[in-house]
Structure formats: C-alpha cells, structure tokens
XYZ file of C-alpha atoms in Angstrom:
490
model
C 0.074 -0.074 0.072
C 1.214 3.228 -1.127
C 1.678 6.558 1.241
C -1.081 8.242 -0.174
C -3.481 5.436 -0.163
C -2.693 5.396 3.590
C -3.225 9.082 3.540
C -6.492 8.870 2.064
C -7.747 6.343 4.496
C -6.827 8.472 7.160
C -8.301 11.591 5.914
C -11.631 10.059 5.581
C -11.799 9.678 9.070
C -10.969 13.820 9.625
C -13.658 15.122 7.002
C -15.747 16.346 9.893
C -12.260 18.816 10.894
C -11.982 19.988 7.233
C -15.623 21.165 7.298
C -15.177 22.550 10.574
C -12.120 24.664 9.474
C -13.220 25.325 6.707
C -16.793 26.538 7.972
C -15.048 28.783 10.395
C -13.111 30.163 7.784
C -16.341 31.017 5.554
C -18.103 32.137 8.419
C -15.712 34.793 9.462
C -14.863 36.138 6.044
C -18.715 36.288 5.469
C -19.257 38.196 8.438
C -16.365 40.484 8.199
C -17.003 41.011 4.260
C -21.193 41.646 4.947
C -20.194 44.374 7.405
C -17.712 46.132 5.335
C -19.767 45.795 1.944
C -22.493 47.976 4.020
C -19.892 50.198 5.768
C -17.732 50.911 2.682
C -21.263 51.008 0.284
C -21.791 54.288 -1.332
C -24.829 54.594 0.146
C -23.183 55.282 3.982
C -20.335 56.625 2.917
C -21.991 59.438 1.281
C -24.453 59.570 4.030
C -21.854 59.819 7.095
C -19.934 63.117 7.735
C -15.972 62.587 7.386
C -14.482 62.547 10.855
C -17.728 61.850 12.412
C -18.215 59.745 15.794
C -20.705 57.290 13.831
C -17.810 56.675 11.509
C -15.561 56.131 14.194
C -18.208 53.758 16.008
C -18.430 51.811 12.535
C -14.630 51.511 12.354
C -14.555 50.518 15.910
C -17.048 47.714 15.369
C -15.525 46.305 12.200
C -12.429 46.254 13.942
C -13.563 44.550 16.869
C -15.305 42.022 14.528
C -12.279 41.324 12.624
C -10.413 40.600 16.096
C -13.293 38.249 16.977
C -13.527 36.593 14.153
C -9.886 36.057 13.925
C -9.561 34.315 17.419
C -12.797 32.348 16.842
C -10.865 30.908 13.221
C -7.310 30.325 15.735
C -9.323 28.484 17.883
C -10.863 26.271 15.367
C -7.232 25.865 13.516
C -5.885 24.350 17.173
C -8.655 22.124 16.842
C -7.911 21.234 13.591
C -4.260 20.552 14.291
C -5.226 18.182 17.179
C -7.318 15.964 15.694
C -4.667 15.715 12.327
C -1.915 14.994 15.177
C -2.704 11.362 15.190
C -2.314 11.174 11.470
C 0.620 13.229 10.788
C 2.415 10.775 13.325
C 1.778 7.652 11.729
C 2.966 9.313 8.301
C 6.070 10.283 10.368
C 6.550 6.595 11.977
C 6.162 5.118 8.471
C 8.967 7.155 7.024
C 7.385 10.317 5.241
C 9.899 13.411 5.187
C 8.827 16.496 6.688
C 9.360 18.402 3.887
C 6.961 16.427 2.019
C 4.379 16.639 5.023
C 4.789 20.194 5.210
C 4.137 20.709 1.328
C 1.111 18.416 1.693
C -0.438 20.001 4.849
C -0.339 23.307 3.019
C -1.905 22.403 -0.005
C -4.581 21.224 2.004
C -4.998 24.197 4.085
C -4.478 26.391 1.163
C -7.172 24.614 -0.610
C -9.566 24.647 2.504
C -8.982 28.237 3.234
C -9.149 29.665 -0.606
C -12.214 27.801 -1.108
C -14.001 28.678 2.408
C -13.077 32.473 1.686
C -14.168 32.711 -2.132
C -17.378 31.254 -0.931
C -17.234 33.670 2.165
C -16.619 36.862 -0.111
C -19.370 35.706 -2.699
C -22.133 35.078 -0.045
C -21.334 38.245 1.625
C -23.303 40.291 -1.436
C -26.791 38.887 -0.889
C -26.563 38.381 2.944
C -25.562 42.081 3.330
C -28.429 43.125 1.037
C -30.756 40.939 3.177
C -29.364 42.547 6.385
C -29.873 46.217 4.713
C -33.270 45.386 3.821
C -34.060 44.202 7.672
C -32.674 47.426 8.358
C -35.115 49.436 5.978
C -37.710 47.516 7.601
C -37.758 48.123 11.031
C -35.807 51.628 11.013
C -35.598 53.837 7.979
C -36.573 53.454 4.137
C -36.557 55.962 1.398
C -34.846 56.667 -1.837
C -31.817 58.255 -0.142
C -31.249 54.787 1.899
C -31.410 52.166 -0.778
C -28.744 49.251 -0.854
C -25.753 50.367 -3.295
C -23.381 47.841 -3.912
C -19.560 49.250 -3.664
C -16.307 47.226 -4.897
C -14.452 48.799 -1.874
C -16.518 46.912 0.110
C -14.622 43.450 -0.437
C -11.136 44.860 0.295
C -11.337 44.284 4.182
C -12.500 41.155 3.657
C -9.759 40.168 0.930
C -7.080 41.456 3.515
C -8.466 39.594 6.580
C -8.631 36.105 4.251
C -4.962 36.909 3.508
C -4.637 37.336 7.241
C -6.051 34.052 8.147
C -4.352 32.169 5.472
C -1.013 33.825 6.929
C -1.989 32.628 10.390
C -3.089 29.060 9.313
C 0.696 28.577 7.707
C 2.658 29.821 10.732
C 0.621 27.485 12.645
C 1.045 24.564 10.302
C 4.802 25.179 10.398
C 5.203 25.014 13.840
C 3.206 21.833 13.335
C 5.467 20.087 11.350
C 9.140 21.405 13.077
C 8.074 19.354 16.136
C 10.680 16.804 16.457
C 9.300 14.099 18.470
C 7.046 11.548 17.077
C 5.278 10.659 19.866
C 4.513 14.308 20.631
C 2.817 14.931 17.642
C 0.935 11.429 18.493
C 0.024 12.819 21.701
C -1.117 16.248 20.984
C -4.845 15.347 20.749
C -4.911 13.926 24.221
C -2.946 16.495 25.942
C -4.278 18.421 28.131
C -3.933 21.884 29.779
C -1.941 21.296 32.772
C -3.485 22.734 35.887
C -1.577 26.120 37.174
C -2.483 27.765 40.239
C -4.315 31.263 39.442
C -2.717 33.648 41.831
C -4.822 35.384 44.568
C -3.443 38.924 43.329
C -5.429 38.478 39.908
C -8.663 39.649 41.164
C -7.591 43.089 42.639
C -4.946 43.716 39.685
C -7.799 43.341 37.411
C -10.023 45.910 39.101
C -7.261 47.992 39.084
C -6.431 47.489 35.383
C -9.817 47.936 34.519
C -10.295 51.405 36.306
C -7.013 52.513 35.434
C -7.474 51.978 31.821
C -11.076 53.791 31.925
C -9.833 56.663 33.689
C -6.808 57.215 31.617
C -8.377 56.985 28.335
C -10.681 59.520 29.293
C -8.628 61.947 31.399
C -5.286 61.790 29.372
C -6.983 63.436 26.258
C -8.821 65.946 28.519
C -5.731 67.188 30.116
C -3.603 67.138 27.132
C -6.348 69.329 25.792
C -7.095 71.570 28.540
C -3.500 72.050 29.777
C -1.378 71.698 27.320
C -3.482 72.528 23.988
C -2.267 69.333 22.367
C -4.557 66.900 20.401
C -3.334 63.746 20.847
C -3.622 60.803 18.050
C -6.683 58.615 18.814
C -4.414 55.340 18.316
C -2.683 56.379 21.140
C -5.200 57.559 23.715
C -7.338 54.476 22.936
C -4.478 52.318 23.311
C -5.553 52.913 27.238
C -8.058 51.256 27.169
C -6.116 47.906 26.704
C -5.329 48.006 30.308
C -9.390 47.825 30.921
C -9.448 44.670 28.544
C -6.015 43.096 30.574
C -8.126 43.696 33.768
C -11.260 42.038 32.287
C -9.473 38.940 31.447
C -7.691 38.771 34.935
C -11.002 38.997 36.765
C -12.882 36.505 34.538
C -9.604 34.282 35.081
C -10.052 34.518 38.927
C -13.738 33.660 38.747
C -13.832 31.209 36.303
C -10.746 28.773 38.814
C -12.910 29.911 41.559
C -10.061 31.046 43.688
C -12.508 31.653 46.752
C -13.686 28.145 46.584
C -11.878 27.004 49.249
C -13.267 29.459 52.041
C -16.244 27.213 52.479
C -14.545 23.661 52.955
C -18.046 21.754 52.831
C -19.188 23.647 49.638
C -15.623 23.007 48.269
C -15.600 19.235 48.530
C -19.101 19.158 47.510
C -18.393 20.571 44.445
C -14.527 19.298 43.805
C -15.115 17.325 40.751
C -16.264 20.407 38.974
C -14.041 22.969 40.779
C -11.074 20.945 39.687
C -12.497 20.508 35.849
C -13.158 24.074 35.713
C -9.481 24.672 36.962
C -7.675 22.493 34.350
C -9.303 24.377 31.809
C -9.599 28.273 33.344
C -7.279 29.999 30.629
C -8.822 28.413 27.548
C -12.483 29.069 29.192
C -11.545 32.956 29.956
C -10.455 33.167 26.705
C -13.545 31.727 25.001
C -15.494 34.071 27.333
C -13.664 37.354 26.702
C -14.067 36.394 22.537
C -18.136 35.932 23.060
C -18.079 39.065 25.322
C -16.295 40.966 22.406
C -18.826 39.681 19.851
C -22.033 40.137 21.721
C -20.199 43.934 22.224
C -20.437 44.135 18.380
C -23.809 42.904 18.230
C -25.193 44.893 20.985
C -23.549 47.915 20.171
C -24.226 47.749 16.110
C -27.949 47.105 17.426
C -28.685 49.892 19.581
C -26.583 52.599 18.929
C -29.222 54.402 16.622
C -31.382 54.651 20.246
C -29.038 57.245 21.602
C -30.298 59.492 18.881
C -33.986 59.077 19.989
C -32.830 59.332 23.881
C -31.373 62.907 23.334
C -32.804 65.500 25.563
C -33.603 67.480 21.995
C -35.947 64.607 21.655
C -37.493 64.303 25.268
C -40.609 66.177 26.687
C -38.835 68.412 29.231
C -39.778 71.170 31.534
C -39.888 74.240 29.677
C -39.326 72.580 26.521
C -41.363 71.218 23.839
C -42.052 68.115 21.906
C -41.866 69.528 18.212
C -40.012 72.637 17.206
C -38.526 73.655 13.890
C -37.659 76.703 12.096
C -37.270 77.872 8.373
C -36.777 81.102 6.583
C -39.475 83.305 6.959
C -39.284 84.329 3.362
C -40.539 81.122 2.615
C -43.884 79.802 2.387
C -43.695 76.868 4.431
C -46.235 74.768 6.671
C -47.849 76.873 9.056
C -50.585 76.850 11.522
C -53.584 75.585 9.680
C -51.582 72.884 7.847
C -50.121 71.332 11.332
C -53.601 71.266 12.726
C -55.056 69.653 9.837
C -52.088 66.952 10.029
C -52.752 66.745 13.533
C -56.612 65.816 13.106
C -55.823 63.219 10.153
C -53.664 61.200 12.942
C -55.875 61.603 15.256
C -53.376 64.082 18.056
C -54.030 66.840 20.085
C -52.077 69.978 20.191
C -51.818 71.256 23.236
C -49.888 74.306 22.789
C -48.695 75.910 19.490
C -46.766 79.553 19.223
C -45.687 80.565 15.786
C -43.083 83.427 16.313
C -40.031 85.265 14.531
C -36.342 85.504 15.155
C -33.517 87.074 13.164
C -30.158 85.515 11.914
C -27.480 88.276 12.452
C -23.999 87.960 11.877
C -21.713 87.466 15.036
C -18.255 87.855 16.035
C -16.606 85.350 18.282
C -14.023 83.776 20.658
C -13.572 80.098 20.054
C -11.012 77.618 20.132
C -9.881 75.210 16.918
C -7.245 73.172 15.692
C -4.106 74.661 14.091
C -3.535 74.027 10.295
C -1.679 70.629 11.259
C -4.697 69.684 13.211
C -2.358 68.626 16.204
C -2.646 71.692 18.650
C -5.403 73.705 20.042
C -5.494 77.231 19.596
C -7.771 80.147 20.421
C -9.023 82.591 17.585
C -10.953 85.451 17.663
C -13.373 85.277 14.507
C -14.584 88.751 13.242
C -18.268 88.531 11.209
C -17.440 84.798 10.666
C -20.868 83.402 10.744
C -24.785 84.172 11.348
C -26.654 82.775 14.354
C -29.989 83.089 15.436
C -31.253 85.964 17.925
C -34.737 86.527 19.719
C -35.828 89.114 21.978
C -36.561 88.677 25.746
C -40.176 88.579 24.867
C -40.443 86.275 22.234
C -38.060 83.875 24.324
C -40.781 84.030 27.282
C -43.743 83.095 25.188
C -41.866 80.624 23.633
C -40.263 78.616 26.874
C -42.404 80.029 29.775
C -39.404 81.685 31.547
C -38.791 84.745 32.928
C -35.793 86.704 32.182
C -34.201 89.931 32.968
C -31.428 91.052 30.110
C -29.737 94.585 30.834
C -29.337 96.606 27.451
C -25.754 95.667 25.373
C -25.792 92.105 27.204
C -27.280 88.591 25.661
C -27.939 85.407 26.894
C -26.595 82.140 25.457
C -29.431 79.396 25.084
C -27.940 76.318 25.783
C -29.528 72.358 25.770
C -30.544 70.965 29.251
C -27.644 70.137 31.827
C -24.996 71.731 29.652
C -21.821 71.482 30.869
C -19.522 73.300 28.845
C -17.917 73.305 25.079
C -14.338 73.016 24.542
C -14.388 74.347 21.090
C -17.643 77.246 21.320
C -17.531 79.292 24.522
C -20.698 80.163 25.916
C -19.566 83.268 26.591
C -17.432 83.939 23.344
C -19.876 86.697 21.310
C -18.601 89.821 21.665
C -20.010 91.763 18.797
C -23.313 91.675 16.528
C -23.367 92.908 12.879
C -26.750 93.491 10.847
C -26.142 91.938 7.815
C -28.048 94.503 5.740
C -26.657 97.652 7.234
C -23.281 96.520 8.369
C -23.578 98.072 11.859
C -21.597 96.446 14.581
C -22.641 96.638 17.879
C -20.410 95.290 21.194
C -22.120 93.035 23.560
C -21.441 91.334 26.596
C -21.975 88.249 28.505
C -25.116 88.070 30.312
C -25.310 84.250 31.394
C -27.065 81.173 29.866
C -30.568 79.977 29.772
C -31.401 76.690 29.214
C -33.717 75.747 26.253
C -33.181 72.692 24.255
C -35.854 73.085 21.333
C -33.971 76.455 20.384
C -30.257 75.798 21.243
C -30.520 73.395 18.273
C -31.248 75.793 15.870
C -28.450 77.679 15.730
C -24.496 76.943 15.614
C -22.477 77.706 17.863
C -25.390 78.803 19.863
C -28.768 80.503 19.846
C -28.705 84.132 21.369
C -31.478 86.194 23.880
C -31.534 89.655 23.787
C -33.098 92.645 25.305
C -36.179 93.959 23.695
C -34.839 97.374 22.434
C -31.557 96.034 21.328
C -33.576 93.521 19.378
C -35.416 96.362 17.605
C -32.545 98.493 17.002
C -30.279 95.519 15.651
C -32.871 94.248 13.185
C -33.813 97.873 12.185
C -33.826 97.503 8.302
C -33.258 93.851 8.100
C -34.243 92.295 4.564
C -37.273 89.465 5.128
C -34.412 86.986 4.076
C -32.591 87.158 7.381
C -35.677 86.563 9.208
C -36.389 82.947 10.887
C -40.104 81.602 11.421
C -40.126 79.450 14.344
C -42.601 77.116 15.476
C -43.159 75.244 18.911
C -45.791 72.568 19.726
C -46.978 70.241 22.101
C-alpha cells in the first residue's frame, strides 16, 4: 500500500475537521465582508460625514468584529491540528519526510482557506443585502437609503482572508517542525496542565479596569485643556487595552474559583467540577472574552441608533417642547393650518402652539479650533465669521415660559438642558453683533446662560436672547430674507 493510499484512508476519518475549519473560515470572512460591504458602500459613505462619531464607531465595530472572527478561526485551527496530529504522527512513523508532509499540509490548508474565503466573499453580497433590507424594514426606508453595492467593501474581507491564511501557515509550520513523533501523536490527548491562579489576579484586574478607563478619558482631556495638544486617537485609545487586560484577569480569577476554598463543605462537595474548571481556566476565560467581544459588537450595533431618540432634544422636558422647527420667513412653508389639519388626520391633540420670528445676525466670537496641522488647539477671534439666531426677551418668554431679565448691551446664551460647557465654542465667546443689511456692528457683553433645548438646536454655535430694545435696534432695516419663522408645539 502506498503512502498516498494510507493518507487517503486516514483523511476519511477527519472529514469533519476539514469541514469545521472550512466553516469557521467561511463564517468569519462572511461576517466581516458583509459588514464592510454595507459600511464602505456608497450609501453609507455619502451619508456619514467625514471624521464624525458614527464613522469612528463603525470603524471600531469593524475592528472588533475582525478581532473576534480572527480568534474564533484561530481556535478552530488549533482544534483541527489536535485531531490531525495522530495521522501525521503515523505518516512520520512510516518514514514520510517532514518537507513532504509540510508541502502536503500547506496544499490542503490552501485549498480549504481559498475555497472557504471565496465562498464567504461571494455570499457576503446577498447577506449584506438581506441585512440592509431588514434595517429598512425596522428603521428607515427612503430613496436616499437604498442599498448600493461598492466594490471597495471587498477589500477588508480579502485582507482578512490573507491574514487567516498567513496565520494558518504559521501554525502549520510550527506543527510540522516538532521533532518528536510521540509528541505529535500525543497532541490530541494532551490536556492543559493545571496551574494555580494567583490571588492577586482579581485586585490587579480591578486596578487595570479602572486605570484603563480613567486614563483613556482623562489623558486626552488633560492634554487638550492644559497643554492645548490634540493627541492621536491611536495613542489615547491604547489606554483601554489596560481595561481589556483587567477584564481578562477578573474573569480568570472567577472561572478558576479562587475563593472556593473559603467554604470547605461547599468546596469538597463540588471538588470535581471545580477541578475541571481549573484545568481549563485559561482556555475558558479566553473563550468568554471572545464571546463578550462579539456580543459587544452585536449589541452596540443594534442599539447605537437609540441614543438619538433618547437625547434631551427629543424628550419632553420641563420648559421644552415636543416638536420645534424653523424655516426662512421669506419662504412659504407649513404653518398653523397645515399642522392642525395633520394632527386631526392622525388623531393627535395639540395642547400648545406658538409661532414667532427670530433674526439671523452676523456674529464675531471667540472660540477654540485646530491649527493647520490639526495637532494643536489654538484660540481664535473670528470677526463677522457666521450668522446665528437671535430672539428678543419677550419672544423667548412666550416660547419657553421662562422669565428673564437682560440688561441693554448684554446677551444670554441659549444652551441645552444639563449643559456642562463646550470645549470648542464658548458660551461667553460672543463679543460683537452685526446687522447683515446695514453693516452696523454693536459690541455686546455676556449676561449668562439659559437652558432651552428646543431653541438651542436651531443655531450654530448657539442661539442668543437679547433685550427687546436692543432687538429692535439691531434688526432695524433687516431684510425679510434674514428672518426665521419659529414654530413650537406640544
């Protein structure tokens, strides 16, 4: 009987391991490619602003998915080699040279990896389409959010498949390099040696968790506010690695049941299960970390959009309104009649309705921004930089129900509820107002803040309230194109 016939017979007994490795590779490439096809598709790329938080979160989720799928496939490859060790040991015992065995193993792995990866890349297109349609069904569906295929989305999947192939090649090379035939044959039956988990792992894990979170939050803030330096995101996010290490140590201590000996009766009653867990403590903890990582990706992706519906601007708060919108006064837009007719059509009751006018005046203000290189924060005094929304005290009181006293020559900044300050735009940064028609500029001084979320969201950086007399003077001769129609209702 030739070596090839012997190997064919041995391989028949391990078909399940080939299928398992191929399925894990296929599933990993499929998940990552489906994600990247949606994220790098024209619809998402055209919709999300460059440098926005949503792009950053999506990139983070893509990276976390890649890490989880990589570890998932690495575990499958370890299991594959454990079961393949017996037949390779037999071939070595029969005199097959290692270079021939290495060539044979690489050819098999290449076939499995290429086939599974190609199938994953091909299936990613219909899977991403179905996921997108599911999102449209439950979240949003309009002409701007239709699924559009982009070839760029295949690049992360292809790169990930190459990384998997490289990882499998490295593991296979180490597997064949083992000099002892008996060691190879015993691989399948070798268990993890029990090692005592030290008592310091739990407190050290807690320290790492807290330190990673605090450093990740505090260091960028300190660098920005004290040294006016913008640290690279890669550097600041690296502190969170300490948190991951801490989570691993805490889980390791819990899985190993370090405190089980505290209750002798309970310890000896569960001696077998506790000992079995200690034999596989590290492996079990790593599996738990991978599961937590993948669950984090799934849960964060599912509930990320809810933060927009839970923001203060969308909630019914005291001195706020359920609905608020504005439009140029020169344009013919919907008004009281259309709104009340729509409410009747949908069996809704409007309990409070107000329609007022504000003015868009040019502002000169003090703020903070990046330098040309984007690595340092600098103070800027922008003269006649942009326009912002202004309302008089009487209009603001009728809209919000709040009573304000504003002295002539001063202004109040309208901020969202629970406002804690803005790093870039100062609430007291306004120092001059200019009428865009007449060009007349008047200096102003800061008179404090007032909270009213519905109005604060209508202007950038802020909306402002000024004295009634000042409002009349500063809007005198103002063309209708600079006026804003403000509608608030509950």
